[in-house]
JSON list of C-alpha atoms in Angstrom, two decimals:
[
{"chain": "A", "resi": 1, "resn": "UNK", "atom": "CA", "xyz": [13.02, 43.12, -23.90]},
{"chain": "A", "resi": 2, "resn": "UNK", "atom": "CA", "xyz": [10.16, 45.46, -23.09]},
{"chain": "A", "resi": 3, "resn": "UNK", "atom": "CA", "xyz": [7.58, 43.32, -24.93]},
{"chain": "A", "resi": 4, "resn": "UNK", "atom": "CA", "xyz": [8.27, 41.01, -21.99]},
{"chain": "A", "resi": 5, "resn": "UNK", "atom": "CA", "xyz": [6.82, 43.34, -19.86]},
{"chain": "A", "resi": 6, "resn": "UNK", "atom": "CA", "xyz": [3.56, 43.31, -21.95]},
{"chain": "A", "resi": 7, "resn": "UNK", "atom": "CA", "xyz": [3.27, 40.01, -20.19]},
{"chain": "A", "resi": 8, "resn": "UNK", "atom": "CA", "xyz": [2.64, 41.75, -17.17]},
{"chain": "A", "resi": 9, "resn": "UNK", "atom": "CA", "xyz": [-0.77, 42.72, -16.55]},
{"chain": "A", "resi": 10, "resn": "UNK", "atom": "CA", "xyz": [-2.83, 44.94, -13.72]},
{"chain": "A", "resi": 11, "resn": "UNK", "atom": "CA", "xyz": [-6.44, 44.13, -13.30]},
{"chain": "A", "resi": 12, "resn": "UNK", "atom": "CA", "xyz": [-7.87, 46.02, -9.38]},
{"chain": "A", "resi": 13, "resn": "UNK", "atom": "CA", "xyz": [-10.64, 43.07, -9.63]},
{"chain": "A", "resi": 14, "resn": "UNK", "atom": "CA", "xyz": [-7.50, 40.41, -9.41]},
{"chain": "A", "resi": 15, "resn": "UNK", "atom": "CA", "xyz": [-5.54, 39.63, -7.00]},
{"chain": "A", "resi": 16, "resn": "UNK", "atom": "CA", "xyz": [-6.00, 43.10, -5.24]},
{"chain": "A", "resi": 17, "resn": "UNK", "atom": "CA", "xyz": [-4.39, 44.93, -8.64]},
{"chain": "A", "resi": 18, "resn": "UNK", "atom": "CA", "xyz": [-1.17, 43.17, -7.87]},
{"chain": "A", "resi": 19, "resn": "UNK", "atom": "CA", "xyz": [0.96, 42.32, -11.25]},
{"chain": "A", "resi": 20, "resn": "UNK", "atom": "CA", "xyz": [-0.09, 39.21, -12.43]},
{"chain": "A", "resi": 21, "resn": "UNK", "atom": "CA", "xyz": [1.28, 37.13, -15.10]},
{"chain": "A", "resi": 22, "resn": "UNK", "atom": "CA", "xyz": [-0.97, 37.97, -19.00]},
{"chain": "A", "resi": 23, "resn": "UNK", "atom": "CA", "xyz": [-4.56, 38.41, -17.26]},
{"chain": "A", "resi": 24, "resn": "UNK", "atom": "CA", "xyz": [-4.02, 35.11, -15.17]},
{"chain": "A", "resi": 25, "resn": "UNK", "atom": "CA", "xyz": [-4.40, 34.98, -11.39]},
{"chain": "A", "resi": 26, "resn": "UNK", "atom": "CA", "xyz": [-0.84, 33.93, -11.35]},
{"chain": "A", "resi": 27, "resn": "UNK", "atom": "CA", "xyz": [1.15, 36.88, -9.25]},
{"chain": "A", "resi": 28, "resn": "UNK", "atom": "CA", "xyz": [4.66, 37.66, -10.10]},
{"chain": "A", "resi": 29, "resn": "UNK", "atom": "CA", "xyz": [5.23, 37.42, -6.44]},
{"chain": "A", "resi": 30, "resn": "UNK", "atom": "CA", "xyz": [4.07, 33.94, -7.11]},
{"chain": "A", "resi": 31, "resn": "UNK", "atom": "CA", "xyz": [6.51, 33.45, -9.61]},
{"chain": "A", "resi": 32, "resn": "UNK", "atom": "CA", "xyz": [9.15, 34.77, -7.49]},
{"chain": "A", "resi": 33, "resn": "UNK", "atom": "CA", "xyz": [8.43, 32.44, -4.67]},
{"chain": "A", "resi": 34, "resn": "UNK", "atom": "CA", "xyz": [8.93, 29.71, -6.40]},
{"chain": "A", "resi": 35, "resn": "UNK", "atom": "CA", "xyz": [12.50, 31.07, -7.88]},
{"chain": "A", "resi": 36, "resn": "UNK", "atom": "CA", "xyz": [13.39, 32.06, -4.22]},
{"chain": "A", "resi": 37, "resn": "UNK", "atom": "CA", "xyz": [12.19, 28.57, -2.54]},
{"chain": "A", "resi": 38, "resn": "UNK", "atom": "CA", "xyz": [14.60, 26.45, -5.36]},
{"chain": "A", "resi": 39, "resn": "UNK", "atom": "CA", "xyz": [12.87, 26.01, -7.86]},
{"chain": "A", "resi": 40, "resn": "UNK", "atom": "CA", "xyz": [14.21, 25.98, -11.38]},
{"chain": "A", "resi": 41, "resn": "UNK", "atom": "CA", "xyz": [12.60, 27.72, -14.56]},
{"chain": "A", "resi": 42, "resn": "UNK", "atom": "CA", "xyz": [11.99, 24.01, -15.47]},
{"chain": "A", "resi": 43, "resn": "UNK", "atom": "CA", "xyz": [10.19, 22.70, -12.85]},
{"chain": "A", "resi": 44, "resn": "UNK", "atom": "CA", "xyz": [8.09, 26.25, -12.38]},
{"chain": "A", "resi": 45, "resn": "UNK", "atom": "CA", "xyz": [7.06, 25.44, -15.65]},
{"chain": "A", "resi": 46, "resn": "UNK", "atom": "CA", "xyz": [6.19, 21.49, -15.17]},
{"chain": "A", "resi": 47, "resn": "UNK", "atom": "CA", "xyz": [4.38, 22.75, -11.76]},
{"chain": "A", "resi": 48, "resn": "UNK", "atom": "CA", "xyz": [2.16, 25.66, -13.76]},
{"chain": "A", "resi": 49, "resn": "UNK", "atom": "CA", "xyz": [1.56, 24.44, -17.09]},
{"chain": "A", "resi": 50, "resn": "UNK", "atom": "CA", "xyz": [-0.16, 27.42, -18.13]},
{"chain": "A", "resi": 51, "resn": "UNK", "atom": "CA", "xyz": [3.29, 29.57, -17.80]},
{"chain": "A", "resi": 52, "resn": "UNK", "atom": "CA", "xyz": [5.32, 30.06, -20.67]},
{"chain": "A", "resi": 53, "resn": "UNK", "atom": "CA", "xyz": [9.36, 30.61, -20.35]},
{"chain": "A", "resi": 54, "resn": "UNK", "atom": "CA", "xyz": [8.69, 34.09, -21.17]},
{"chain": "A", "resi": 55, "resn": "UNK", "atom": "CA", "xyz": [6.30, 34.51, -18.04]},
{"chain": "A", "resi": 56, "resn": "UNK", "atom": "CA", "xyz": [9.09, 33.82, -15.83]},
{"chain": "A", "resi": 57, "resn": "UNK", "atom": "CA", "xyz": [11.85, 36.20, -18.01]},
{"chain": "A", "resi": 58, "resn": "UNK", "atom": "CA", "xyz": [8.85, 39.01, -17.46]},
{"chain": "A", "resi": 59, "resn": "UNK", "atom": "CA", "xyz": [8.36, 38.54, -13.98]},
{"chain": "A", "resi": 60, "resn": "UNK", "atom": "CA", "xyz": [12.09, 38.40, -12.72]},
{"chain": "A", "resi": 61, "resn": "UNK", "atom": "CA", "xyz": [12.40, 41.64, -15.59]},
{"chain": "A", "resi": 62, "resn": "UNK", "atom": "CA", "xyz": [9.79, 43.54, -13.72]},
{"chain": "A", "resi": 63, "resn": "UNK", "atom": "CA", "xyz": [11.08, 42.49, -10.39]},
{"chain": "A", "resi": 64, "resn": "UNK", "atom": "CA", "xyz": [14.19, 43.91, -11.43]},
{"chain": "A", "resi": 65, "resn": "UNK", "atom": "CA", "xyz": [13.03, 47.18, -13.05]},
{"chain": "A", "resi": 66, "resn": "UNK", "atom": "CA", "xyz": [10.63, 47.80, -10.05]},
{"chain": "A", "resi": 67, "resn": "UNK", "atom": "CA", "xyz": [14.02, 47.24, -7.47]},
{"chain": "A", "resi": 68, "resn": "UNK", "atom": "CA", "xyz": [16.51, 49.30, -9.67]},
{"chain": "A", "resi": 69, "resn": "UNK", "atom": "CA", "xyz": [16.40, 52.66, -7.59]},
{"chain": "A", "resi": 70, "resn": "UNK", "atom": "CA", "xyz": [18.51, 54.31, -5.53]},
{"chain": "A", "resi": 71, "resn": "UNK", "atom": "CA", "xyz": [18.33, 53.97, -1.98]},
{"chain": "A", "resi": 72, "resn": "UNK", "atom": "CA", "xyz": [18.87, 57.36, 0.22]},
{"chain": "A", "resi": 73, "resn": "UNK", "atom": "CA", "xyz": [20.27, 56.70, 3.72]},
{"chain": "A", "resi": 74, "resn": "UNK", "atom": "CA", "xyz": [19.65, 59.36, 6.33]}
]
């Protein structure tokens, strides 16, 4: 599962040094958008050829892994 996240990569010259999907100026916030507005794995796929199945399995694993914390209420 963690080579998944070797998918993931940080460049500060791209995309403002957001995570982006292996070197590509494809965001995982991108990625996410897409889940969030409907969209299936499938059709992210059809509608960004360059994306692999994997791409989307990394980004929703980072998402995840970046989210998992605890949350301290005052």
């Amino acid at each position: 599962m963690s080579d998944l996240l070797r998918r993931i990569t940080f460049n500060p010259k791209q995309c403002g040094g957001r995570p982006c999907i292996r070197g590509m100026r494809i965001r995982v916030s991108d990625v996410l958008d897409l889940f969030a507005s409907g969209l299936s794995a499938e059709q992210i796929l059809e509608e960004m050829p360059d994306l692999e199945a994997d791409d989307l399995k990394a980004a929703l694993l980072y998402a995840s892994r970046k989210l998992n914390h605890p949350v301290l209420v005052a």
